[in-house]
């Protein structure tokens, strides 16, 4: 069904608000992890085990998202799944021990992943209809939401508030905001003759190839976010306060690059954008490895963030145009990228134990160069791919 320009603009803003709400949940949770650790009485090793369960839950549940969207329509699916995700924020702070914490984080990750798939599918559809890139900006709004959520969480922690009360209030507010935002998204339905997607299915081949590029970017992201401060402290003997600035520099660079990335993609195309970004990330990784001082290392981490910022949004966009079932393809790419985010921190640590952190970031540099080599598979993320939409694709109202 044809959708007017004003309706599309409203749908774009609505999806952007959904991304912001989704990110705010993550930011709200991350800042209260120390409180949750103390409440559940778990050590550092046990906490590390528990924190693997969001990615496990997401990887298990994301293939279900296509079936849910097919059954109920994209708007209703997003409304329900986003509400489950925002309300799942309450669960981890209620956990009294390791096993209940693992279970809570599994549910937390499962609802996060399913709502992630549906909102990205809606974002790709709006991008197709607008005939210009918006996915980078949508993921930038997720980063903005994460920053807002973390700022509120930092304030709550500073005031010494109970995380159970904090997360209850945050969940209620974010649920209300999310439901309000969902009213403005397009209501996509599968064509009447379309076959229902299987509840569980292996990612299509196209998603595997696209996901491999996303894997490289997310590995570099996870490694930099989790290990940059440790790298500066242990390799360059930096004081903890300045070491923490590396994480801030990386995250801020990524957020700014994503918010401005759509203009770059529209002008230069997804392939050239990712290739140039891959070069920047590779140079950044190399700079981190050889940096003799903190300023050069900080510059290297910032370049990594700049170089990989738009890759995941473009991977989702390419997946959404790679076959007749956008949600299934996006779920496949999301599963691969979530897996990358799960293994990156532990892989960096394992390599560092055997060799050194310098060698670990040598691995990050090699994977960053993979963006240069594999950028071609993201050609489908360009707006020219929108013209290939077929009559059998979902319809919007």
Tab-separated table of C-alpha atoms in Angstrom:
chain	number	residue	atom	x	y	z
A	1	UNK	CA	0.000	0.000	0.000
A	2	UNK	CA	1.244	3.469	-0.849
A	3	UNK	CA	2.144	5.634	2.126
A	4	UNK	CA	2.148	9.436	1.970
A	5	UNK	CA	5.286	11.494	2.569
A	6	UNK	CA	4.047	12.984	5.844
A	7	UNK	CA	3.051	9.544	7.114
A	8	UNK	CA	6.508	8.232	6.259
A	9	UNK	CA	8.169	11.086	8.121
A	10	UNK	CA	6.070	10.344	11.188
A	11	UNK	CA	6.935	6.657	10.873
A	12	UNK	CA	10.634	7.526	10.694
A	13	UNK	CA	10.449	9.607	13.863
A	14	UNK	CA	8.437	6.871	15.579
A	15	UNK	CA	10.995	4.187	14.736
A	16	UNK	CA	13.789	6.516	15.880
A	17	UNK	CA	11.985	6.927	19.209
A	18	UNK	CA	11.696	3.141	19.496
A	19	UNK	CA	15.459	2.794	18.955
A	20	UNK	CA	16.063	5.441	21.623
A	21	UNK	CA	13.840	3.630	24.136
A	22	UNK	CA	15.548	0.327	23.360
A	23	UNK	CA	18.962	1.862	23.997
A	24	UNK	CA	17.790	3.519	27.218
A	25	UNK	CA	16.995	0.113	28.722
A	26	UNK	CA	20.548	-1.061	28.078
A	27	UNK	CA	22.028	2.116	29.568
A	28	UNK	CA	19.794	1.866	32.624
A	29	UNK	CA	20.864	-1.716	33.278
A	30	UNK	CA	24.599	-1.276	32.677
A	31	UNK	CA	25.055	1.453	35.281
A	32	UNK	CA	23.538	-0.674	38.071
A	33	UNK	CA	25.547	-3.850	37.464
A	34	UNK	CA	27.687	-3.257	40.603
A	35	UNK	CA	24.508	-3.011	42.737
A	36	UNK	CA	23.083	-6.137	41.102
A	37	UNK	CA	26.361	-8.002	41.714
A	38	UNK	CA	26.294	-7.112	45.414
A	39	UNK	CA	22.596	-7.961	45.770
A	40	UNK	CA	23.053	-11.390	44.148
A	41	UNK	CA	26.277	-11.983	46.141
A	42	UNK	CA	28.291	-13.112	43.116
A	43	UNK	CA	32.001	-12.736	42.493
A	44	UNK	CA	33.684	-11.357	39.419
A	45	UNK	CA	33.914	-14.735	37.697
A	46	UNK	CA	30.275	-15.574	38.411
A	47	UNK	CA	29.202	-12.141	37.197
A	48	UNK	CA	31.095	-12.737	33.964
A	49	UNK	CA	29.173	-16.002	33.524
A	50	UNK	CA	25.842	-14.293	34.191
A	51	UNK	CA	26.608	-11.488	31.746
A	52	UNK	CA	26.950	-14.051	28.960
A	53	UNK	CA	23.266	-14.955	29.296
A	54	UNK	CA	21.777	-11.848	27.602
A	55	UNK	CA	23.624	-12.732	24.399
A	56	UNK	CA	22.671	-16.404	24.756
A	57	UNK	CA	19.015	-15.500	25.255
A	58	UNK	CA	19.066	-13.129	22.296
A	59	UNK	CA	20.715	-15.678	20.007
A	60	UNK	CA	18.154	-18.341	20.940
A	61	UNK	CA	15.084	-16.107	20.652
A	62	UNK	CA	15.846	-13.891	17.648
A	63	UNK	CA	14.916	-16.530	15.046
A	64	UNK	CA	11.393	-16.449	16.544
A	65	UNK	CA	10.911	-12.773	15.706
A	66	UNK	CA	10.031	-13.370	12.039
A	67	UNK	CA	7.261	-15.811	12.978
A	68	UNK	CA	5.848	-13.420	15.591
A	69	UNK	CA	5.862	-10.532	13.121
A	70	UNK	CA	4.214	-12.705	10.434
A	71	UNK	CA	1.505	-13.836	12.853
A	72	UNK	CA	0.568	-10.531	14.457
A	73	UNK	CA	1.855	-7.871	12.051
A	74	UNK	CA	4.943	-5.734	12.635
A	75	UNK	CA	3.276	-3.011	14.704
A	76	UNK	CA	1.589	-5.371	17.159
A	77	UNK	CA	4.717	-7.540	17.328
A	78	UNK	CA	6.882	-4.526	18.114
A	79	UNK	CA	4.391	-3.202	20.651
A	80	UNK	CA	4.353	-6.470	22.564
A	81	UNK	CA	8.038	-7.333	22.279
A	82	UNK	CA	9.244	-3.829	23.162
A	83	UNK	CA	6.997	-3.798	26.235
A	84	UNK	CA	8.384	-7.175	27.304
A	85	UNK	CA	11.923	-5.801	26.858
A	86	UNK	CA	11.346	-2.624	28.850
A	87	UNK	CA	9.614	-4.563	31.645
A	88	UNK	CA	12.397	-7.170	31.647
A	89	UNK	CA	14.647	-4.411	33.001
A	90	UNK	CA	13.051	-5.091	36.403
A	91	UNK	CA	14.159	-8.739	36.596
A	92	UNK	CA	17.963	-8.660	37.125
A	93	UNK	CA	17.810	-6.420	40.205
A	94	UNK	CA	15.342	-8.837	41.830
A	95	UNK	CA	17.659	-11.853	41.474
A	96	UNK	CA	18.937	-13.075	44.888
A	97	UNK	CA	21.614	-15.475	43.595
A	98	UNK	CA	23.638	-16.534	40.567
A	99	UNK	CA	21.126	-18.924	39.037
A	100	UNK	CA	18.154	-16.586	39.247
A	101	UNK	CA	20.369	-13.820	37.854
A	102	UNK	CA	21.328	-16.016	34.888
A	103	UNK	CA	17.648	-16.800	34.266
A	104	UNK	CA	16.666	-13.133	34.527
A	105	UNK	CA	19.415	-12.097	32.109
A	106	UNK	CA	18.396	-14.842	29.670
A	107	UNK	CA	14.860	-13.397	29.531
A	108	UNK	CA	16.304	-9.883	29.379
A	109	UNK	CA	18.431	-10.831	26.357
A	110	UNK	CA	15.689	-12.806	24.609
A	111	UNK	CA	13.233	-9.909	24.688
A	112	UNK	CA	15.987	-7.475	23.683
A	113	UNK	CA	16.940	-9.544	20.642
A	114	UNK	CA	13.397	-10.157	19.382
A	115	UNK	CA	12.377	-6.510	19.638
A	116	UNK	CA	15.703	-5.570	18.010
A	117	UNK	CA	14.907	-7.698	14.939
A	118	UNK	CA	11.415	-6.262	14.461
A	119	UNK	CA	12.442	-2.613	14.912
A	120	UNK	CA	15.310	-3.027	12.436
A	121	UNK	CA	12.960	-4.614	9.898
A	122	UNK	CA	10.614	-1.636	10.271
A	123	UNK	CA	13.541	0.744	9.925
A	124	UNK	CA	14.649	-0.928	6.696
A	125	UNK	CA	11.116	-0.691	5.291
A	126	UNK	CA	10.888	3.033	6.043
A	127	UNK	CA	14.335	3.541	4.512
A	128	UNK	CA	13.193	1.764	1.340
A	129	UNK	CA	10.103	3.929	1.055
A	130	UNK	CA	11.933	7.195	1.762
A	131	UNK	CA	14.620	6.244	-0.794
A	132	UNK	CA	17.432	7.524	1.392
A	133	UNK	CA	19.620	6.095	4.132
A	134	UNK	CA	18.278	6.328	7.689
A	135	UNK	CA	19.591	3.170	9.378
A	136	UNK	CA	22.803	4.757	10.630
A	137	UNK	CA	20.837	7.564	12.244
A	138	UNK	CA	18.433	5.074	13.828
A	139	UNK	CA	21.330	3.222	15.424
A	140	UNK	CA	22.716	6.598	16.458
A	141	UNK	CA	19.438	7.210	18.292
A	142	UNK	CA	19.958	3.882	20.056
A	143	UNK	CA	23.312	5.232	21.250
A	144	UNK	CA	21.624	8.442	22.398
A	145	UNK	CA	19.095	6.391	24.360
A	146	UNK	CA	21.892	4.359	25.940
A	147	UNK	CA	23.631	7.579	26.989
A	148	UNK	CA	20.397	8.957	28.488
A	149	UNK	CA	19.710	5.714	30.334
A	150	UNK	CA	23.258	5.525	31.654
A	151	UNK	CA	23.163	9.174	32.762
A	152	UNK	CA	19.971	8.553	34.734
A	153	UNK	CA	21.443	5.370	36.150
A	154	UNK	CA	24.628	7.137	37.170
A	155	UNK	CA	22.561	9.748	39.011
A	156	UNK	CA	20.503	7.037	40.727
A	157	UNK	CA	23.676	5.214	41.788
A	158	UNK	CA	25.222	8.458	43.036
A	159	UNK	CA	22.141	9.085	45.174
A	160	UNK	CA	22.425	5.558	46.563
A	161	UNK	CA	18.984	4.497	45.366
A	162	UNK	CA	17.867	0.869	45.430
A	163	UNK	CA	18.215	-0.535	41.898
A	164	UNK	CA	14.909	-2.384	42.311
A	165	UNK	CA	13.058	0.896	42.725
A	166	UNK	CA	15.156	2.633	40.068
A	167	UNK	CA	14.544	-0.090	37.484
A	168	UNK	CA	10.854	-0.364	38.338
A	169	UNK	CA	10.345	3.355	37.725
A	170	UNK	CA	12.550	3.324	34.612
A	171	UNK	CA	10.720	0.296	33.221
A	172	UNK	CA	7.303	1.893	33.697
A	173	UNK	CA	8.383	5.168	32.076
A	174	UNK	CA	10.142	3.447	29.163
A	175	UNK	CA	7.215	1.081	28.610
A	176	UNK	CA	4.837	4.018	28.344
A	177	UNK	CA	7.188	5.869	25.976
A	178	UNK	CA	7.724	2.749	23.893
A	179	UNK	CA	4.004	2.043	23.515
A	180	UNK	CA	3.408	5.663	22.521
A	181	UNK	CA	6.184	5.484	19.907
A	182	UNK	CA	4.824	2.219	18.480
A	183	UNK	CA	1.566	3.940	17.579
A	184	UNK	CA	3.387	5.842	14.847
A	185	UNK	CA	5.230	2.985	13.131
A	186	UNK	CA	3.996	1.416	9.894
A	187	UNK	CA	1.816	-1.664	10.320
A	188	UNK	CA	3.455	-4.196	8.028
A	189	UNK	CA	1.743	-7.470	7.185
A	190	UNK	CA	2.941	-10.357	5.096
A	191	UNK	CA	1.164	-10.894	1.788
A	192	UNK	CA	-1.853	-13.231	2.148
A	193	UNK	CA	-0.199	-15.895	0.013
A	194	UNK	CA	3.112	-15.697	1.896
A	195	UNK	CA	4.111	-18.839	3.750
A	196	UNK	CA	4.651	-18.458	7.472
A	197	UNK	CA	8.357	-18.515	8.354
A	198	UNK	CA	9.533	-21.426	10.515
A	199	UNK	CA	9.801	-20.786	14.234
A	200	UNK	CA	13.450	-21.799	14.140
A	201	UNK	CA	15.591	-21.805	11.017
A	202	UNK	CA	19.219	-21.474	10.090
A	203	UNK	CA	20.091	-18.021	8.732
A	204	UNK	CA	19.869	-17.819	4.924
A	205	UNK	CA	23.179	-17.896	3.073
A	206	UNK	CA	22.939	-14.197	2.244
A	207	UNK	CA	22.639	-13.405	5.954
A	208	UNK	CA	25.728	-15.497	6.731
A	209	UNK	CA	27.860	-13.533	4.262
A	210	UNK	CA	26.541	-10.170	5.418
A	211	UNK	CA	26.784	-11.284	9.029
A	212	UNK	CA	30.480	-12.075	8.571
A	213	UNK	CA	31.140	-8.395	7.864
A	214	UNK	CA	29.028	-7.410	10.863
A	215	UNK	CA	30.975	-9.934	12.937
A	216	UNK	CA	34.236	-8.109	12.200
A	217	UNK	CA	32.776	-4.746	13.205
A	218	UNK	CA	31.100	-5.962	16.400
A	219	UNK	CA	34.214	-7.872	17.459
A	220	UNK	CA	36.237	-4.660	17.178
A	221	UNK	CA	33.495	-2.768	19.041
A	222	UNK	CA	33.260	-5.266	21.898
A	223	UNK	CA	37.027	-5.522	22.237
A	224	UNK	CA	37.469	-1.755	22.316
A	225	UNK	CA	34.638	-1.043	24.745
A	226	UNK	CA	35.619	-3.746	27.224
A	227	UNK	CA	39.409	-3.687	26.948
A	228	UNK	CA	40.498	-0.176	25.951
A	229	UNK	CA	40.774	1.080	29.535
A	230	UNK	CA	42.621	-2.090	30.593
A	231	UNK	CA	44.954	-1.693	27.610
A	232	UNK	CA	45.903	1.852	28.574
A	233	UNK	CA	46.372	0.895	32.198
A	234	UNK	CA	48.415	-2.274	31.675
A	235	UNK	CA	50.302	-1.550	28.449
A	236	UNK	CA	50.894	2.194	28.767
A	237	UNK	CA	50.801	2.433	32.577
A	238	UNK	CA	48.043	5.027	32.564
A	239	UNK	CA	46.166	6.069	35.703
A	240	UNK	CA	42.599	4.643	35.934
A	241	UNK	CA	40.848	7.967	35.373
A	242	UNK	CA	42.611	8.694	32.117
A	243	UNK	CA	42.314	5.061	31.037
A	244	UNK	CA	38.544	5.276	31.371
A	245	UNK	CA	38.583	8.177	28.910
A	246	UNK	CA	39.378	5.701	26.132
A	247	UNK	CA	35.953	4.100	26.501
A	248	UNK	CA	34.297	7.511	26.455
A	249	UNK	CA	36.241	8.567	23.354
A	250	UNK	CA	35.311	5.377	21.563
A	251	UNK	CA	31.595	5.489	22.448
A	252	UNK	CA	31.257	9.204	21.679
A	253	UNK	CA	32.964	8.823	18.300
A	254	UNK	CA	30.637	5.962	17.373
A	255	UNK	CA	27.518	7.901	18.376
A	256	UNK	CA	28.493	11.015	16.414
A	257	UNK	CA	29.493	8.969	13.372
A	258	UNK	CA	26.204	7.075	13.372
A	259	UNK	CA	24.101	10.201	13.707
A	260	UNK	CA	25.870	11.761	10.722
A	261	UNK	CA	26.448	8.538	8.810
A	262	UNK	CA	23.307	8.596	6.655
A	263	UNK	CA	24.479	11.649	4.717
A	264	UNK	CA	27.796	9.957	4.021
A	265	UNK	CA	26.112	6.734	2.876
A	266	UNK	CA	23.709	8.637	0.610
A	267	UNK	CA	26.570	10.511	-1.001
A	268	UNK	CA	29.177	7.782	-1.374
A	269	UNK	CA	27.188	4.556	-1.165
A	270	UNK	CA	27.464	1.756	1.402
A	271	UNK	CA	30.390	-0.099	-0.193
A	272	UNK	CA	32.713	2.901	-0.430
A	273	UNK	CA	31.655	4.117	3.011
A	274	UNK	CA	32.463	0.776	4.658
A	275	UNK	CA	35.745	0.419	2.767
A	276	UNK	CA	36.920	3.832	3.884
A	277	UNK	CA	35.652	3.086	7.389
A	278	UNK	CA	37.536	-0.210	7.319
A	279	UNK	CA	40.720	1.619	6.387
A	280	UNK	CA	40.179	4.057	9.271
A	281	UNK	CA	39.504	1.224	11.730
A	282	UNK	CA	42.544	-0.714	10.498
A	283	UNK	CA	44.756	2.348	10.913
A	284	UNK	CA	43.239	2.905	14.346
A	285	UNK	CA	43.973	-0.668	15.412
A	286	UNK	CA	47.528	-0.436	14.121
A	287	UNK	CA	47.979	2.860	15.946
A	288	UNK	CA	46.805	1.275	19.209
A	289	UNK	CA	49.282	-1.580	18.746
A	290	UNK	CA	52.321	0.646	18.110
A	291	UNK	CA	51.339	3.710	20.193
A	292	UNK	CA	54.136	4.713	22.584
A	293	UNK	CA	51.900	7.109	24.533
A	294	UNK	CA	48.312	7.707	25.605
A	295	UNK	CA	47.279	10.433	23.103
A	296	UNK	CA	48.164	8.228	20.127
A	297	UNK	CA	46.378	5.233	21.664
A	298	UNK	CA	43.264	7.349	22.320
A	299	UNK	CA	43.401	8.498	18.706
A	300	UNK	CA	43.588	4.862	17.641
A	301	UNK	CA	40.512	3.869	19.651
A	302	UNK	CA	38.610	6.871	18.293
A	303	UNK	CA	39.504	5.840	14.731
A	304	UNK	CA	38.246	2.316	15.387
A	305	UNK	CA	34.938	3.740	16.605
A	306	UNK	CA	34.697	6.058	13.616
A	307	UNK	CA	35.508	3.284	11.157
A	308	UNK	CA	33.047	0.670	12.355
A	309	UNK	CA	30.159	2.963	13.330
A	310	UNK	CA	27.925	2.483	10.284
A	311	UNK	CA	28.743	-1.156	9.518
A	312	UNK	CA	26.072	-2.829	11.650
A	313	UNK	CA	23.264	-0.479	10.494
A	314	UNK	CA	24.271	-1.147	6.879
A	315	UNK	CA	24.454	-4.896	7.552
A	316	UNK	CA	20.864	-4.832	8.803
A	317	UNK	CA	19.808	-2.764	5.796
A	318	UNK	CA	21.475	-5.195	3.390
A	319	UNK	CA	19.917	-8.181	5.153
A	320	UNK	CA	16.477	-6.596	4.948
A	321	UNK	CA	16.805	-6.430	1.174
A	322	UNK	CA	18.496	-9.781	0.617
A	323	UNK	CA	15.423	-11.961	0.273
A	324	UNK	CA	11.639	-12.290	0.509
A	325	UNK	CA	11.614	-12.424	4.342
A	326	UNK	CA	13.393	-9.377	5.785
A	327	UNK	CA	12.791	-10.316	9.435
A	328	UNK	CA	14.326	-13.752	8.993
A	329	UNK	CA	17.413	-12.376	7.244
A	330	UNK	CA	17.811	-9.606	9.836
A	331	UNK	CA	17.449	-12.202	12.609
A	332	UNK	CA	20.268	-14.199	11.003
A	333	UNK	CA	22.585	-11.195	10.831
A	334	UNK	CA	21.624	-10.116	14.349
A	335	UNK	CA	22.376	-13.593	15.702
A	336	UNK	CA	25.857	-13.525	14.164
A	337	UNK	CA	26.618	-10.027	15.441
A	338	UNK	CA	25.318	-10.810	18.934
A	339	UNK	CA	27.536	-13.904	18.946
A	340	UNK	CA	30.496	-11.742	17.982
A	341	UNK	CA	29.741	-9.378	20.838
A	342	UNK	CA	29.551	-12.366	23.176
A	343	UNK	CA	32.889	-13.923	22.260
A	344	UNK	CA	34.959	-10.788	21.607
A	345	UNK	CA	35.756	-9.835	25.234
A	346	UNK	CA	36.634	-13.390	26.245
A	347	UNK	CA	38.631	-13.993	23.054
A	348	UNK	CA	40.697	-10.862	23.664
A	349	UNK	CA	41.341	-12.030	27.215
A	350	UNK	CA	42.298	-15.539	26.113
A	351	UNK	CA	44.765	-14.266	23.514
A	352	UNK	CA	46.200	-11.815	26.044
A	353	UNK	CA	46.726	-14.619	28.573
A	354	UNK	CA	48.728	-16.621	26.053
A	355	UNK	CA	50.574	-13.680	24.488
A	356	UNK	CA	49.781	-10.044	25.362
A	357	UNK	CA	47.126	-7.362	24.965
A	358	UNK	CA	49.204	-5.883	22.142
A	359	UNK	CA	48.809	-9.123	20.187
A	360	UNK	CA	45.088	-9.167	21.020
A	361	UNK	CA	44.615	-5.782	19.392
A	362	UNK	CA	46.680	-7.010	16.484
A	363	UNK	CA	43.813	-9.485	15.985
A	364	UNK	CA	41.324	-6.606	16.169
A	365	UNK	CA	43.334	-4.819	13.470
A	366	UNK	CA	43.200	-7.871	11.191
A	367	UNK	CA	39.424	-8.163	11.621
A	368	UNK	CA	39.035	-4.432	10.948
A	369	UNK	CA	40.816	-4.972	7.632
A	370	UNK	CA	38.139	-7.589	6.923
A	371	UNK	CA	35.728	-4.669	6.474
A	372	UNK	CA	37.809	-3.432	3.548
A	373	UNK	CA	37.806	-6.879	1.963
A	374	UNK	CA	34.147	-7.693	2.607
A	375	UNK	CA	32.498	-4.315	1.998
A	376	UNK	CA	31.173	-5.477	-1.377
A	377	UNK	CA	28.533	-7.724	0.228
A	378	UNK	CA	26.822	-4.626	1.672
A	379	UNK	CA	25.955	-3.311	-1.789
A	380	UNK	CA	22.378	-4.343	-1.049
A	381	UNK	CA	22.264	-1.753	1.731
A	382	UNK	CA	22.182	1.046	-0.831
A	383	UNK	CA	18.978	2.783	-1.687
A	384	UNK	CA	19.185	1.445	-5.253
A	385	UNK	CA	18.217	-1.909	-3.769
A	386	UNK	CA	14.826	-0.515	-2.807
A	387	UNK	CA	13.817	-0.634	-6.450
A	388	UNK	CA	14.076	-4.397	-6.313
A	389	UNK	CA	11.147	-4.674	-3.914
A	390	UNK	CA	8.665	-7.179	-5.262
A	391	UNK	CA	4.928	-7.441	-5.087
A	392	UNK	CA	5.288	-10.234	-2.570
A	393	UNK	CA	7.019	-8.105	0.024
A	394	UNK	CA	5.179	-6.860	3.127
A	395	UNK	CA	2.629	-4.102	2.706
A	396	UNK	CA	2.308	-1.045	4.895
A	397	UNK	CA	-0.673	0.851	6.224
